[in-house]
Coordinates of C-alpha atoms in Angstrom, one line a residue:
X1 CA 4.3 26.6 22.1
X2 CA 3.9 29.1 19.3
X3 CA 2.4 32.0 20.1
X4 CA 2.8 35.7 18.9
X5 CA 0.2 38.4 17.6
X6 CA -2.1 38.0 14.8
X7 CA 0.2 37.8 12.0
X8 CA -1.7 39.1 9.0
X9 CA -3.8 38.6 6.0
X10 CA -1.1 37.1 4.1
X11 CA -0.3 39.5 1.5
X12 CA -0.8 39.7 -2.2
X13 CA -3.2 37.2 -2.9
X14 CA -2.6 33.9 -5.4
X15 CA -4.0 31.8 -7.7
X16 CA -6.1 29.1 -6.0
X17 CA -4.5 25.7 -6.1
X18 CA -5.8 23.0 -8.1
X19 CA -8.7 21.1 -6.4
X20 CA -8.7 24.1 -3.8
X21 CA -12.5 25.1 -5.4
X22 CA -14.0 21.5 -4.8
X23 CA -12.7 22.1 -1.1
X24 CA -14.0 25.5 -0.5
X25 CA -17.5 24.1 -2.6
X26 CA -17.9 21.4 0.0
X27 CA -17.5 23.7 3.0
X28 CA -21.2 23.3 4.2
X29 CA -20.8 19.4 4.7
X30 CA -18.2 20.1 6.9
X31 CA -19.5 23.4 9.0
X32 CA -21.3 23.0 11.9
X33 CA -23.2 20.3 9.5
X34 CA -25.3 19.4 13.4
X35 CA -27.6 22.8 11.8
X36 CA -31.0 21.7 10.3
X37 CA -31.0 25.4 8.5
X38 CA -27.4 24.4 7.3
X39 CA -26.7 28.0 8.8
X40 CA -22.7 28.3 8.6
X41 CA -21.9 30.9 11.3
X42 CA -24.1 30.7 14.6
X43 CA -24.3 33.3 17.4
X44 CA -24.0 32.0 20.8
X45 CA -24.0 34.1 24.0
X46 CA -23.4 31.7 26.1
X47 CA -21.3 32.1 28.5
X48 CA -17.4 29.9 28.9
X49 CA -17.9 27.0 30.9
X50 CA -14.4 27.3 32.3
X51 CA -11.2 29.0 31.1
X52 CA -9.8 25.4 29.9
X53 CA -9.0 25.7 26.6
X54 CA -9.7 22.5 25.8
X55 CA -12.9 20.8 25.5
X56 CA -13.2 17.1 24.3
X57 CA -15.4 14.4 23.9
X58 CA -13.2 11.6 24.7
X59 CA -9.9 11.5 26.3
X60 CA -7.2 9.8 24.7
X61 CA -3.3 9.3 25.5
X62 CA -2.3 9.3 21.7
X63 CA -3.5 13.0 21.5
X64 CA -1.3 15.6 23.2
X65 CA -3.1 18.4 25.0
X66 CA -2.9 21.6 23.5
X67 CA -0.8 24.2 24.7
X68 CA -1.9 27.1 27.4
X69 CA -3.8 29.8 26.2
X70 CA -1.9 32.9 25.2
X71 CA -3.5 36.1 25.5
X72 CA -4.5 37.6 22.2
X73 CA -3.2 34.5 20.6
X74 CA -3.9 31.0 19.8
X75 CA -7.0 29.4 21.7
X76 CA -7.6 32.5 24.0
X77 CA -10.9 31.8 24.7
X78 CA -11.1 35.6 26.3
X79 CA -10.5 37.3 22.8
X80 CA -11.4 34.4 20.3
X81 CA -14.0 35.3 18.0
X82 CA -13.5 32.1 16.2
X83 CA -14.7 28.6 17.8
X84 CA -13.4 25.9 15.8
X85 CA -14.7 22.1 16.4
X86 CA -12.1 19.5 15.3
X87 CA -13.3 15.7 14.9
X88 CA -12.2 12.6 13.3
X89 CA -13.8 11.6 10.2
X90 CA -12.6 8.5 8.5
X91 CA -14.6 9.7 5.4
X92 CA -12.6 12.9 5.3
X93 CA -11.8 13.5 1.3
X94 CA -8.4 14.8 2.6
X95 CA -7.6 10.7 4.2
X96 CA -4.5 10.0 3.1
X97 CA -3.4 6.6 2.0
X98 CA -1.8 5.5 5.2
X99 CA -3.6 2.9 6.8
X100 CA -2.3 3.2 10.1
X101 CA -5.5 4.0 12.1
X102 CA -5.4 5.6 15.5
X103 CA -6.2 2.7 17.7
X104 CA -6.6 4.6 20.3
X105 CA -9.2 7.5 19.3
X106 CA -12.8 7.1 17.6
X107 CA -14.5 9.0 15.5
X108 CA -15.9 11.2 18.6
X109 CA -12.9 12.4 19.4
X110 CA -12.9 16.4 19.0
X111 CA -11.1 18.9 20.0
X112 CA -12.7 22.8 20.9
X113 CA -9.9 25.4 20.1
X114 CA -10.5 29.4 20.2
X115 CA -9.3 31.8 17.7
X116 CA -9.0 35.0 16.2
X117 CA -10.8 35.8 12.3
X118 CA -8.3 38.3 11.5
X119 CA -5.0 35.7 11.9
X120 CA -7.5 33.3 10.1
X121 CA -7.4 35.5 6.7
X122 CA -4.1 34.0 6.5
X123 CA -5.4 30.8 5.3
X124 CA -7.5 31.2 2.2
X125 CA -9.8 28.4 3.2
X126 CA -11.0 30.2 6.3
X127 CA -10.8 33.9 4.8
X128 CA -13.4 32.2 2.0
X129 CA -15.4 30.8 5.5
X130 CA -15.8 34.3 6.9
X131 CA -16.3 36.7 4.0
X132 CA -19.2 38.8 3.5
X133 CA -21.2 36.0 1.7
X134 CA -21.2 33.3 4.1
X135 CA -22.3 36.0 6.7
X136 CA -25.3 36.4 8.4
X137 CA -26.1 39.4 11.2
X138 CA -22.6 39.1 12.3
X139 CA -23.3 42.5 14.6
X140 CA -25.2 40.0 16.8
X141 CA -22.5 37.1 17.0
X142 CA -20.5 36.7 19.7
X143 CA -18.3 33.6 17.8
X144 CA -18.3 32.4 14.4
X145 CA -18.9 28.2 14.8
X146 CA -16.8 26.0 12.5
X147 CA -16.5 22.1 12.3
X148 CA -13.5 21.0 10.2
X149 CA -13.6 17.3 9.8
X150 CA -10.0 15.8 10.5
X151 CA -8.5 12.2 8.7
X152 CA -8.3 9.7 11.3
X153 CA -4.3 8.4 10.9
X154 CA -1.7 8.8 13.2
X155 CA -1.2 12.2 14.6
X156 CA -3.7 14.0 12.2
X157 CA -5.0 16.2 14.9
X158 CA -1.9 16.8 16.5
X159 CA -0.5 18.1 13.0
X160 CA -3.7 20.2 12.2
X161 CA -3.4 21.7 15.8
X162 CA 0.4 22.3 14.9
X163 CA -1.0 24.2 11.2
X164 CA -3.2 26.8 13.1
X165 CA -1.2 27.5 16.1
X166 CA 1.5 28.5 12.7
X167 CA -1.4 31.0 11.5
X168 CA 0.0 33.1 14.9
X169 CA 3.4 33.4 13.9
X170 CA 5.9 34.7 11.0
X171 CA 8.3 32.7 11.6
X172 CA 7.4 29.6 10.5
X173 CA 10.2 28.2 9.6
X174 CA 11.7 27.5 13.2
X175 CA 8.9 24.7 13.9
X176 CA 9.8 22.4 10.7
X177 CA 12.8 20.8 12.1
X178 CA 12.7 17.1 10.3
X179 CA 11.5 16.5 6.6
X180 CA 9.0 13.8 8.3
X181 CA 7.4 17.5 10.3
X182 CA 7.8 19.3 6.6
X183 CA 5.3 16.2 5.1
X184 CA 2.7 16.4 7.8
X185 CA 2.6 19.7 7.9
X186 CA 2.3 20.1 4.2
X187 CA -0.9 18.1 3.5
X188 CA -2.5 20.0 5.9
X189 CA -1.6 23.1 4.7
X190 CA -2.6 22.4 1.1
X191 CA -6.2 21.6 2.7
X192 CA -6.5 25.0 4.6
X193 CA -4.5 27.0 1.8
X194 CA -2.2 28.5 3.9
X195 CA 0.5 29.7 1.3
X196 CA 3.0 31.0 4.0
X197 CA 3.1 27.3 5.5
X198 CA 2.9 25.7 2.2
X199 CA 6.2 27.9 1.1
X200 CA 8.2 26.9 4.3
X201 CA 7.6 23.5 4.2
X202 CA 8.2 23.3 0.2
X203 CA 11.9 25.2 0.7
X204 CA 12.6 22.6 3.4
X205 CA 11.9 19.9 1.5
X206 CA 14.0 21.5 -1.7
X207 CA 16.9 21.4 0.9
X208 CA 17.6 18.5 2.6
X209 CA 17.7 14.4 2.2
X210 CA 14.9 12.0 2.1
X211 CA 14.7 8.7 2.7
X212 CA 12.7 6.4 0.4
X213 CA 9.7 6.3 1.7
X214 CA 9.6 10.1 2.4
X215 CA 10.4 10.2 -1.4
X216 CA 7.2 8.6 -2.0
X217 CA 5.2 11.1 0.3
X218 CA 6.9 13.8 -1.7
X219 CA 6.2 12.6 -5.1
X220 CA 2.0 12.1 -4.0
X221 CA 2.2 15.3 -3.1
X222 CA 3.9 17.3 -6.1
X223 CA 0.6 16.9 -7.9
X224 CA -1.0 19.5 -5.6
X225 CA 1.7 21.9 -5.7
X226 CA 1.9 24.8 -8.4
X227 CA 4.9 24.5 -11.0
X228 CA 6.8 27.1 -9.6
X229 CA 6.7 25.4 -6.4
X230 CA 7.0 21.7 -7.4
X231 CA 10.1 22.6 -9.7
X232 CA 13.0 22.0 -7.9
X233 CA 10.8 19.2 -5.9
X234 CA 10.6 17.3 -9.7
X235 CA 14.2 18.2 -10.7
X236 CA 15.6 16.0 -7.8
X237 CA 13.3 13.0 -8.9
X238 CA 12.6 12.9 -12.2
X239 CA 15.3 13.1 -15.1
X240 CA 14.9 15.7 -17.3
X241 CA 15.3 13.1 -20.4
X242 CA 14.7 9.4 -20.8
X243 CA 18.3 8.6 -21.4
X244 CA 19.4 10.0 -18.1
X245 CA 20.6 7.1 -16.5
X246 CA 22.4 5.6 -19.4
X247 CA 24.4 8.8 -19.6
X248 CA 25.3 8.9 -16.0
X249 CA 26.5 5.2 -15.8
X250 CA 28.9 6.3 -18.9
X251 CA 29.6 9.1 -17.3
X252 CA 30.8 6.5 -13.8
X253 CA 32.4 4.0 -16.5
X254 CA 34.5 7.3 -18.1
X255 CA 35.7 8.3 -14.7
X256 CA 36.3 4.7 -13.4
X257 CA 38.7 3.7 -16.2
X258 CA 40.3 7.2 -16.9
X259 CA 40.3 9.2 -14.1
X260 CA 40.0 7.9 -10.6
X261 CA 43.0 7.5 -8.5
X262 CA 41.8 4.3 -6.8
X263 CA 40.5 2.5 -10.2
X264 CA 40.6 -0.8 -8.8
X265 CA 37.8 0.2 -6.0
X266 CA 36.1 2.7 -8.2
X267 CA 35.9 -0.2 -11.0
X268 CA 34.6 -2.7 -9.0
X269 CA 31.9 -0.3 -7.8
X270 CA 30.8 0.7 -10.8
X271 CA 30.6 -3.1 -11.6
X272 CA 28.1 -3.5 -9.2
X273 CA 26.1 -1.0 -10.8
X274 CA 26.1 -2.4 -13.7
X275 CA 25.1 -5.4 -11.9
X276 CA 22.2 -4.3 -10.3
X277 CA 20.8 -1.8 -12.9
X278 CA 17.3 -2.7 -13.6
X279 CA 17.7 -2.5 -17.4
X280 CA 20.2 -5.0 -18.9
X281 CA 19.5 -3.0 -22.5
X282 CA 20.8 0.2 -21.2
X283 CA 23.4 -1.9 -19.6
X284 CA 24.2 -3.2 -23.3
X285 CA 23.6 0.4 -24.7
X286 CA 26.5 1.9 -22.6
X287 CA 29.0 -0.8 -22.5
X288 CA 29.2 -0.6 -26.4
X289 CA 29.1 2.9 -26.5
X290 CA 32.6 2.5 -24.1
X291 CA 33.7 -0.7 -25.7
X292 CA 33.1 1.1 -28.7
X293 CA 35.6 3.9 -27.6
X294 CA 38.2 1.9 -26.2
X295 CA 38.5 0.0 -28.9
X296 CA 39.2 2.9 -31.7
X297 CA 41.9 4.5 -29.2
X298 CA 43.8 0.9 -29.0
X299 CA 43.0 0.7 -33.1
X300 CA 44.4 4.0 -34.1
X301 CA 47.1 3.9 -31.5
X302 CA 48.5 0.6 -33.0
X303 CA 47.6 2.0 -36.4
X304 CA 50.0 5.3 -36.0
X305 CA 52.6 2.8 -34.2
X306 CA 52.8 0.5 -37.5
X307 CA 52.7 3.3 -39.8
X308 CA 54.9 6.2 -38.4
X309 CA 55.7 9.3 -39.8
X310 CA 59.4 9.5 -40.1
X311 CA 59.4 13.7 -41.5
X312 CA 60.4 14.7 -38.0
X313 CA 63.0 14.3 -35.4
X314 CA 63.9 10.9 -34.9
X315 CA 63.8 11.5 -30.9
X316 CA 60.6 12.8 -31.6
X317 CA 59.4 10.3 -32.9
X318 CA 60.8 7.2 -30.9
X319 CA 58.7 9.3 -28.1
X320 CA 55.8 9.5 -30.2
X321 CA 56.3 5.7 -30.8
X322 CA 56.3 5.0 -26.9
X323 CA 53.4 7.5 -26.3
X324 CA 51.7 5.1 -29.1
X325 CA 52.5 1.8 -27.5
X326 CA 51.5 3.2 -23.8
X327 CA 48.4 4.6 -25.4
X328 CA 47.5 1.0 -26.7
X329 CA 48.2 -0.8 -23.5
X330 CA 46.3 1.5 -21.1
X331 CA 43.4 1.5 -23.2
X332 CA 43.8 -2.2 -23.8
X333 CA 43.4 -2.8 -20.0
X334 CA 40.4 -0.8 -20.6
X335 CA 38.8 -3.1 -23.1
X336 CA 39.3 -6.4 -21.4
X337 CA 37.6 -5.0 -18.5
X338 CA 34.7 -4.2 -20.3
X339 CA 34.5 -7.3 -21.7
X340 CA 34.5 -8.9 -18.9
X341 CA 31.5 -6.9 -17.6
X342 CA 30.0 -7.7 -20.7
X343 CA 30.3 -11.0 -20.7
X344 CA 29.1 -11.3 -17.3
X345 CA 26.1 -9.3 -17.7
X346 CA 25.4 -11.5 -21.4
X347 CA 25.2 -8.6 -23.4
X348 CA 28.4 -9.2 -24.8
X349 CA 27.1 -9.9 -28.8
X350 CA 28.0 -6.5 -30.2
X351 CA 31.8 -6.5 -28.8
X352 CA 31.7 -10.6 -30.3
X353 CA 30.8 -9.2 -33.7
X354 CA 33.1 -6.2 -33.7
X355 CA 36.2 -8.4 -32.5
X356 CA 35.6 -10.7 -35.5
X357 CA 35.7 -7.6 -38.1
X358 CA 39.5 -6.6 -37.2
X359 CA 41.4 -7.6 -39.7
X360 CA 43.0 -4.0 -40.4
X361 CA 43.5 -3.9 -36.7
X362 CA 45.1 -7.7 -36.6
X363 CA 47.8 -6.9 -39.4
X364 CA 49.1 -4.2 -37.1
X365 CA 49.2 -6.2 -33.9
X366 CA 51.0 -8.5 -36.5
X367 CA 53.3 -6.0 -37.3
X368 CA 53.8 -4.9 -34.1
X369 CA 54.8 -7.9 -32.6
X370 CA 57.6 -9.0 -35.3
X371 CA 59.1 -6.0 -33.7
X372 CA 61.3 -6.2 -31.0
X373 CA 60.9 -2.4 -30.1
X374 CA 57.4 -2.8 -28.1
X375 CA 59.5 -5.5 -25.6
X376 CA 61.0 -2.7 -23.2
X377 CA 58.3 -0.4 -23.4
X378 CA 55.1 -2.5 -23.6
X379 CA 55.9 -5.8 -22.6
X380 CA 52.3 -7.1 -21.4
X381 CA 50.6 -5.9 -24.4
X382 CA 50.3 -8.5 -26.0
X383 CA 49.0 -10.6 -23.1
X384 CA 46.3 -7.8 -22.9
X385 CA 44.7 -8.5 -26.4
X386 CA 44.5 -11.9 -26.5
X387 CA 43.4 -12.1 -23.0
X388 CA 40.3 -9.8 -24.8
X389 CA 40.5 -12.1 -27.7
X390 CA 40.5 -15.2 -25.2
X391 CA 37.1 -13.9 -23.1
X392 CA 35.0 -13.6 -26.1
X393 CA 36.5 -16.9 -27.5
X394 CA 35.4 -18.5 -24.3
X395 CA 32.0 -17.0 -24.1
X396 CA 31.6 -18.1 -27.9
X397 CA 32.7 -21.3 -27.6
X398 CA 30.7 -22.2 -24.2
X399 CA 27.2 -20.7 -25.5
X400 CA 27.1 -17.8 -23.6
X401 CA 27.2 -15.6 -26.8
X402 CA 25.8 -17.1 -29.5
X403 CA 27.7 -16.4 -32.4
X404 CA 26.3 -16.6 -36.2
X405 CA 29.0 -19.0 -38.3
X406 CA 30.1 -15.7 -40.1
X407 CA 31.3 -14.4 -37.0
X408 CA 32.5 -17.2 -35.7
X409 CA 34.4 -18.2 -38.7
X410 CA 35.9 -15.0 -38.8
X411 CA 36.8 -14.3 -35.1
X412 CA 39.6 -17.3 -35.7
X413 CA 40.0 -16.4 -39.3
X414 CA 41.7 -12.7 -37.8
X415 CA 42.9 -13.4 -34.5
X416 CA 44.4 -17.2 -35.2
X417 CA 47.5 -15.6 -37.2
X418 CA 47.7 -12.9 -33.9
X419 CA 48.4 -15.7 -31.4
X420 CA 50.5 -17.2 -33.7
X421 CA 53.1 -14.7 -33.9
X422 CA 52.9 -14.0 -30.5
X423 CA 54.2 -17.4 -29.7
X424 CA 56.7 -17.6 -32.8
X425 CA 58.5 -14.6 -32.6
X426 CA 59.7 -14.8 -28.8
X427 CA 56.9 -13.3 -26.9
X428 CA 57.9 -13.5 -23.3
X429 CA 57.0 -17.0 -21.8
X430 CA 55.8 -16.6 -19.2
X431 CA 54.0 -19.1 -17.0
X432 CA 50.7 -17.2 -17.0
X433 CA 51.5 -16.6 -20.9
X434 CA 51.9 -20.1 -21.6
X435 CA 48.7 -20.9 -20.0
X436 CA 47.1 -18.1 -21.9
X437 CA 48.4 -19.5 -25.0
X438 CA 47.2 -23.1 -24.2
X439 CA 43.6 -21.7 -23.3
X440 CA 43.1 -19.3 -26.4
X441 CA 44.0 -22.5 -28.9
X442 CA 41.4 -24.7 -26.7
X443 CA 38.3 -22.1 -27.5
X444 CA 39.8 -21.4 -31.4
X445 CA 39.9 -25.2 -31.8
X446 CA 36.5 -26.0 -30.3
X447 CA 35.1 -23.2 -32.3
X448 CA 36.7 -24.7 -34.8
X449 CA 35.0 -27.9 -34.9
X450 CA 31.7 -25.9 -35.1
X451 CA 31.8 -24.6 -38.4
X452 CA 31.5 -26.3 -41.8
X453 CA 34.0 -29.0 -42.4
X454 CA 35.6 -27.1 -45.6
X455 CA 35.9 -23.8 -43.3
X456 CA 37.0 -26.3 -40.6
X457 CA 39.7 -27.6 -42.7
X458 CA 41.1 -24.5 -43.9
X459 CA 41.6 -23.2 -40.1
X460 CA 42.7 -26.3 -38.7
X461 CA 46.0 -26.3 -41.3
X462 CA 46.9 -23.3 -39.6
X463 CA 47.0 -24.6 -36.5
X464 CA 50.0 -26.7 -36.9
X465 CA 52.0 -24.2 -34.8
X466 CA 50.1 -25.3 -31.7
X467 CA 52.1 -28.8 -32.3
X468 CA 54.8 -29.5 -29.6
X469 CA 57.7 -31.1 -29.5
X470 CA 56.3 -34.1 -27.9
X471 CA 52.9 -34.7 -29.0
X472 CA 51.5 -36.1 -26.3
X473 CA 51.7 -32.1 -24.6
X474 CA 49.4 -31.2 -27.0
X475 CA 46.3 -33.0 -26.9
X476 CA 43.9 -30.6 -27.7
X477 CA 45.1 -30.2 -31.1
X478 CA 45.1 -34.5 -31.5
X479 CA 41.5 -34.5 -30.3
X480 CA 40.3 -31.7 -32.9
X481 CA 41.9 -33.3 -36.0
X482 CA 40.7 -36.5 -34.6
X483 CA 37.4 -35.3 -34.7
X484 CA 37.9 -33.8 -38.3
X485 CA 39.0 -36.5 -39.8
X486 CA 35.8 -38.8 -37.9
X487 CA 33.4 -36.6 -39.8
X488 CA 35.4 -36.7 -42.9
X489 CA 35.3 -40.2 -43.3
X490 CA 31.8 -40.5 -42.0
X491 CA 29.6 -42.7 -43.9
X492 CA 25.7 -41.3 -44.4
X493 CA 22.9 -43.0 -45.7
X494 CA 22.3 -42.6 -49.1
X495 CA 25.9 -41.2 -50.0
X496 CA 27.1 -41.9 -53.3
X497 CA 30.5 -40.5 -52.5
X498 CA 31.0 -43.3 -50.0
X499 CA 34.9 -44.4 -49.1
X500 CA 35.9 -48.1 -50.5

């Protein structure tokens, strides 16, 4: 029970609310409306029927009783000047959207509480109700008569009751214990413009979590709040810029691949993410943007490793050399990751195109591999780029990107001399390698056979090196130059070029 003295007039006043006028203007339909003169205050000296505080139409379970009177405070009926008829009204303007009825009240339910005009200033909606213009010969009234016309959901009453037993304290704050209270509480509060309660429950709100659909209550309900108190309410829910999310999911991808102790975990959360985000073009738009990235640290790394500068120390700059090689590998890792999200996600036609314009960036893998210096320091690095090379192969080769001929043409064109030199110059043979190997000539060869047959011709001579020493291990390359030669000695209609 809140009781306490009558708490005040409320202060400085403020700038009515938005929609606060067409409330106060329709005040008439709702006071004591059962008036044929439409008269808004009525004498009565009667006298009480009982000292219940309490009187109602229709008893219902699903409404609590209200609390025991409190002398000088809320619905004493010995020192009330203030009668106050609460009813449900499905019509009410202030209905919300839930339409979750009370099953268990009609619309003749009412309540009869007792209170005080001077802790009513406290709400502007009731100081408007009994200032000097609404009066009549108020030196002959012993109550001022008001009907407020309540919605007809769940626990509307209850929560209206809850509002004006707050007009009797300062202290507000203690009853809004849940963010569900802060949101019933709130409506009401905007109805009866009563700033004090609309404050407390907006700095609740500001502070603590919601779930979703509490979310949604808030958000219907920012649109009746002034900027300076919706503020922080909108900063939580609605991003300052449209690129918002794009920028955060970098921002997760960044610290994934960089920075997180547990990467593996952190990666495969973030790959959900990228999974379940609800625009697969910002999904694109951000995996360039890091593929992007990755890619020029590998590129310059491999760059500064082919080209050193041999001015300074030469300790220096074997350690340089190493920092060059670790640099490449690392970020490497990075890329083929990406990729892979890429490809899963089909968004992977920007990263096809961009593989397929290294040639720069292929002569210094080149390079780098005919050394033997990157085998102690860097010995899976060259696994790493033609497993990248291998995924985007794949995806071009099986549909899943579709590649123009220009790009196709020139994704082997670059990266066929890469693998080559990787398996000529005594690349660690690994089991896994050799199967790599095996699987990266399979997708060159069927791309291969998808170009024009001069193009076709000119890549397939390089890919003698894929020849074993029995021929019968290597039947990939038989069935591709089986195929070639088919279409070279086809026969069309109309030729005049045929074959004797």
């Amino acid at each position: 029970m809140i009781g306490g003295s009558n708490g005040g007039t409320g202060g400085s006043k403020k700038r009515h609310r938005v929609g606060s006028n067409s409330r106060l203007s329709s005040t008439a339909a709702l006071i004591d409306s059962s008036r044929p003169d439409g008269t808004l205050i009525e004498a009565s000296h009667k006298p009480l029927q009982s000292s219940s505080s309490i009187r109602r139409s229709n008893s219902r379970p699903s409404i609590l009783p209200l609390p025991s009177p409190v002398s000088n405070g809320f619905n004493d009926p010995a020192t009330a000047d203030v009668i106050l008829r609460l009813y449900l009204d499905q019509s009410s303007p202030f209905d919300s959207d839930d339409s979750e009825t009370v099953s268990a009240v009609d619309s003749t339910s009412e309540f009869q509480i007792y209170l005080h005009s001077s802790v009513l200033q406290r709400s502007k909606y009731f100081s408007a109700l009994l200032s000097d213009r609404w009066k009549k010969d108020s030196c002959e009234i012993d109550y001022y008569r008001f009907n407020l016309a309540v919605p007809s959901s769940a626990g509307s009453i209850n929560n209206h009751v809850t509002v004006l037993q707050l007009l009797y304290t300062n202290e507000i704050w203690s009853t809004i214990d849940s963010a569900s209270t802060a949101l019933e509480l709130l409506p009401i509060a905007l109805e009866l413009l009563f700033e004090d309660c609309v404050t407390a429950c907006v700095r609740y709100l500001e502070a603590v979590p919601w779930t979703e659909e509490e979310e949604k209550t808030v958000l219907s309900l920012i649109p009746l709040l002034r900027d300076e108190e919706s503020s922080e309410l909108l900063a939580r829910v609605s991003p300052p810029k449209s690129d918002l999310s794009e920028e955060m999911l970098h921002g997760l991808i960044l610290t994934a691949i960089h920075n997180h102790p547990n990467m593996a975990f952190a990666k495969a959360f973030v790959a959900k993410l990228l999974r379940d985000f609800s625009s697969r073009e910002s999904a694109r738009r951000v995996l360039d943007k890091s593929f992007e990235t990755s890619l020029k640290v590998v590129k310059e790394s491999l760059e500064e490793y082919s080209s050193p500068d041999f001015r300074g120390d030469h300790n220096e700059t074997e350690a340089i050399q190493r920092l060059n090689l670790h640099t490449a590998m690392t970020n490497g890792r990075h890329l083929l990751w990406l990729i892979e999200r890429m490809i899963e996600l089909r968004v992977a036609d920007t990263a096809v195109k961009e593989w397929s314009e290294q040639a720069a960036f292929t002569a210094d893998l080149q390079r780098a591999f005919r050394d033997d210096a990157w085998r102690n320091i860097v010995p899976g690095l060259p696994a790493v780029v033609l497993r990248c090379t291998c995924k985007l192969a794949n995806a071009v080769a099986a549909g899943v990107i579709l590649a123009s001929r220009q790009v196709r043409m020139k994704l082997v064109k670059d990266w066929l001399p890469v693998l080559i030199v990787c398996k000529d110059n005594g690349t660690p043979m690994l089991t896994n390698h050799k199967s790599l190997y095996l699987e990266l000539e399979e997708k060159f060869l069927k791309i291969i056979l998808t170009l024009p047959m001069s193009e076709a011709q000119e890549l397939l001579q390089q890919c003698l090196s894929f020849s074993t020493r029995n021929v019968e291990d290597c039947p990939h390359l038989v069935s591709a130059f089986t195929t070639w030669f088919r279409r070279a000695n086809r026969q069309l209609p109309g030729d005049q070029n045929q074959l004797p």
